[in-house]
CSV table of C-alpha atoms in Angstrom, one decimal:
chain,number,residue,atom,x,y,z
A,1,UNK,CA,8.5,4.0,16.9
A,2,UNK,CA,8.0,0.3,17.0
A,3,UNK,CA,4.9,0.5,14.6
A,4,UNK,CA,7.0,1.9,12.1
A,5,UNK,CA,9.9,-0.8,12.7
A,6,UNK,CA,7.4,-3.7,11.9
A,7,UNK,CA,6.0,-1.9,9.3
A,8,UNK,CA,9.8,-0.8,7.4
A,9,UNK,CA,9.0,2.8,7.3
A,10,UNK,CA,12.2,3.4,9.2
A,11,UNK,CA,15.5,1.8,8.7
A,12,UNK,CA,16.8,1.9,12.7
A,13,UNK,CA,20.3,2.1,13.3
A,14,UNK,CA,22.3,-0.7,14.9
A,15,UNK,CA,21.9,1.3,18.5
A,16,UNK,CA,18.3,1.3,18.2
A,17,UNK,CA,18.1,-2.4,17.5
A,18,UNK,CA,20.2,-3.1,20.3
A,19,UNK,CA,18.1,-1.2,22.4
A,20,UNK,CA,14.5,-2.8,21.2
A,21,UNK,CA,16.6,-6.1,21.7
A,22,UNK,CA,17.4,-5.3,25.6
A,23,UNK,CA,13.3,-4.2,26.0
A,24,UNK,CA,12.6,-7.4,24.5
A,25,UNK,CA,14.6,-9.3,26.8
A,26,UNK,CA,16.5,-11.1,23.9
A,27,UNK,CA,20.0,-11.2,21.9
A,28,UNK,CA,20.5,-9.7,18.4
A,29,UNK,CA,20.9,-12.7,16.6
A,30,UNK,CA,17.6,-13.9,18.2
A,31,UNK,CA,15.8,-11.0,16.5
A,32,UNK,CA,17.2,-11.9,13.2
A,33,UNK,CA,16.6,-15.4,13.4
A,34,UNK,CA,14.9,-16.6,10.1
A,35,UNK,CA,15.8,-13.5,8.1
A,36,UNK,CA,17.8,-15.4,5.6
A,37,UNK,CA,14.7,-18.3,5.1
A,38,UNK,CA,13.1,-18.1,1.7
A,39,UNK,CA,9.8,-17.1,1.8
A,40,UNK,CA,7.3,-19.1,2.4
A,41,UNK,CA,3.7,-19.5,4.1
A,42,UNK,CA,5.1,-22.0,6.8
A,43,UNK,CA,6.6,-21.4,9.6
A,44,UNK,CA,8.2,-23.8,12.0
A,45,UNK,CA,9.2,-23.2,16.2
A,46,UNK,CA,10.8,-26.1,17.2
A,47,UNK,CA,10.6,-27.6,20.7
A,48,UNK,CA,12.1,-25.0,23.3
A,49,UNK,CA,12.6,-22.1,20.5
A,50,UNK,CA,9.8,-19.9,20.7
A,51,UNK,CA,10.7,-16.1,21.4
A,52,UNK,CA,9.8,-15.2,25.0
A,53,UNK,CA,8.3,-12.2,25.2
A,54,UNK,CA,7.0,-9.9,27.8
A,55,UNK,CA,3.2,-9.3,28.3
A,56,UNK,CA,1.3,-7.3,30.8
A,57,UNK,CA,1.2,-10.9,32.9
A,58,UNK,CA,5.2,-11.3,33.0
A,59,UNK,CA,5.1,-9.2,36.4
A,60,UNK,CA,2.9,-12.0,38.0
A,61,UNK,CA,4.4,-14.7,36.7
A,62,UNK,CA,3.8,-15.8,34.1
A,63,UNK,CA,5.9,-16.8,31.0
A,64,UNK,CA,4.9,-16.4,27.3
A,65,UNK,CA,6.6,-18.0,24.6
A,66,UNK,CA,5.6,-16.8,21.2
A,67,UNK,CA,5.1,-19.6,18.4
A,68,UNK,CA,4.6,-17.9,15.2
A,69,UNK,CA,5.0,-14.6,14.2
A,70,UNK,CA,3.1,-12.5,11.6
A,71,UNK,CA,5.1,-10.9,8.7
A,72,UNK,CA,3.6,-7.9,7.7
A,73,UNK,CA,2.1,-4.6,9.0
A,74,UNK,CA,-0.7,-6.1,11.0
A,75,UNK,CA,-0.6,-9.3,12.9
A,76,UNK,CA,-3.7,-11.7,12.1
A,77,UNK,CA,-3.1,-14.0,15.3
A,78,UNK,CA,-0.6,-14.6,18.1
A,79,UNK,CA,0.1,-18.2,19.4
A,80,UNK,CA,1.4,-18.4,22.9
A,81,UNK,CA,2.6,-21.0,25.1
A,82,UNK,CA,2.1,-20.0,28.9
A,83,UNK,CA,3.4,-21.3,31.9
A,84,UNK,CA,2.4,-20.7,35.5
A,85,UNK,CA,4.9,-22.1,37.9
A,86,UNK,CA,4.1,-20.0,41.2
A,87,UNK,CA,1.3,-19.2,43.5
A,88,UNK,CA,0.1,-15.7,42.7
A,89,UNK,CA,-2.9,-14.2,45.1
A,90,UNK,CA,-3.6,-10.9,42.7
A,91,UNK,CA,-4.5,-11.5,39.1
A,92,UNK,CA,-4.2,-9.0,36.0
A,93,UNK,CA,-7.6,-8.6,34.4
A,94,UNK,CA,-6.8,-8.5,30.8
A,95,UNK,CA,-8.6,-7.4,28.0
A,96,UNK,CA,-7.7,-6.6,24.4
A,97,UNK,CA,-8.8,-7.1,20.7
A,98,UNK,CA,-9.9,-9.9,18.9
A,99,UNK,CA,-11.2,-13.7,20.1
A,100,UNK,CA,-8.9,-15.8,22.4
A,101,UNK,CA,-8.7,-19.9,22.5
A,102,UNK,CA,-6.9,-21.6,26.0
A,103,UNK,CA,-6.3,-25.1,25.9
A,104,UNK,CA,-5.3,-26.8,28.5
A,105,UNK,CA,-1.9,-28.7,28.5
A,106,UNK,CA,-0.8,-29.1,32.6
A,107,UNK,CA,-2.0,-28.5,35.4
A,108,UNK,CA,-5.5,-26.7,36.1
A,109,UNK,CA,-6.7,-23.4,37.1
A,110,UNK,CA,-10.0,-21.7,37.3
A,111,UNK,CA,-10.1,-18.7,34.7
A,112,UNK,CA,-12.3,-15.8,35.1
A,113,UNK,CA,-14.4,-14.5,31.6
A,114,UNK,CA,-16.7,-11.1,32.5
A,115,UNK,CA,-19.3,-13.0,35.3
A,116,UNK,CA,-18.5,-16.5,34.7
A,117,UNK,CA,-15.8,-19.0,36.0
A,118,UNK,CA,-14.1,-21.9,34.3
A,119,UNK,CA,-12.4,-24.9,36.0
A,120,UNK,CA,-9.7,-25.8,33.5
A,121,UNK,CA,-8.3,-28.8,33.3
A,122,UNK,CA,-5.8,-31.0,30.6
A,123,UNK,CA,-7.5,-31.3,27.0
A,124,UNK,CA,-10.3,-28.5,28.1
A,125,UNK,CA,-10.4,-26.0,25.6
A,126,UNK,CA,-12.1,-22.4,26.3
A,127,UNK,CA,-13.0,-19.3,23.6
A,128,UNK,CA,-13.9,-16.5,24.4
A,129,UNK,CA,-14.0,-12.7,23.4
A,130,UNK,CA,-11.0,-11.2,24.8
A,131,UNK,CA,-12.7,-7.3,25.0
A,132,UNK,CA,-14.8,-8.8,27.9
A,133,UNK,CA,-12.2,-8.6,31.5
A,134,UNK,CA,-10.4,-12.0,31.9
A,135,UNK,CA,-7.9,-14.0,33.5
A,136,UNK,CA,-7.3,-16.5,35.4
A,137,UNK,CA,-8.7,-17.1,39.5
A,138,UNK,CA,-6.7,-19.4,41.1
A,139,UNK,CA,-4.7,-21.8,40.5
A,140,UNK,CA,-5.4,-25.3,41.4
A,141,UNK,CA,-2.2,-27.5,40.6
A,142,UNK,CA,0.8,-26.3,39.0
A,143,UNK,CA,2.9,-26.0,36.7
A,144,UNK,CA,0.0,-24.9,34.9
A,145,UNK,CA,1.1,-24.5,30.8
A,146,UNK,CA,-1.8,-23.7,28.4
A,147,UNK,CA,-2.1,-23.0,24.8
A,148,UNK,CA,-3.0,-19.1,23.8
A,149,UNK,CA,-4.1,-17.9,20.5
A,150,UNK,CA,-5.4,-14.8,20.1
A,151,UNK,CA,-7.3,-13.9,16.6
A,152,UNK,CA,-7.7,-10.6,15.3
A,153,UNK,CA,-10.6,-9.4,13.1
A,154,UNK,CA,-10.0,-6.5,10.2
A,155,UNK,CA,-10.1,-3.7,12.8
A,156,UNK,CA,-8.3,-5.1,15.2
A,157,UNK,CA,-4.9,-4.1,16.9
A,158,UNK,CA,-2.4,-6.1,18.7
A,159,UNK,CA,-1.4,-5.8,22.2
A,160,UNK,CA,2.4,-5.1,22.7
């Protein structure tokens, strides 16, 4: 159903928007914030304003603000801010679609790619393909906040 949301195939009703607003964790006129911009190819999240959404990581802590959002039937990219502000001992492995960039703002963790093991730290920047298991190992000092972007190729799908 939400597929054909984003993609205006259906035209919900006001119930159903209140409801996709309550899974989202956000208010109605948060979800139709920008609709009355002109269009345009920029888009601007000030300080503080990006959308927080929830992602399979939410449950262990950690918080995900979303800084751009794709118009359009098929997202390209997703920019993330995440913050880690408490010990966790159990990870989530992710894995999904498409390349993903982290660069270090605060704090530092180790992050985990397939095999390997990173020690991140302010201004270090890792890439990597996200299809391969990942996530982070410990963390070292917190907060931790690091920059996500996640690119898609042609075939790729997001991960809601």
């Amino acid at each position: 159903m939400l597929s054909r949301l984003e993609t205006g195939a259906v035209s919900p009703s006001l119930e159903t928007i209140a409801a996709v607003a309550v899974a989202l964790g956000a208010d109605l006129p948060t979800l139709f914030r920008g609709l009355q911009a002109q269009p345009s190819d920029a888009q601007l999240v000030r300080k503080g304003e990006g959308l927080e959404v929830v992602r399979r990581g939410t449950k262990r802590g950690h918080t995900y603000h979303l800084l751009a959002s794709d118009r359009g039937p098929r997202k390209t990219f997703e920019p993330f801010l995440v913050t880690l502000n408490d010990k966790s001992e159990i990870f989530p492995d992710f894995e999904h679609p498409g390349t993903e960039m982290i660069h270090m703002l605060e704090g530092s963790l180790r992050y985990r790619h397939g095999s390997e093991s990173y020690l991140l730290k302010p201004g270090d920047t890792l890439t990597f393909s996200g299809e391969v298991p990942h996530g982070p190992q410990s963390l070292i000092k917190l907060p931790i906040r690091f920059l996500s972007v996640i690119v898609y190729g042609e075939g790729d799908q997001a991960i809601k």
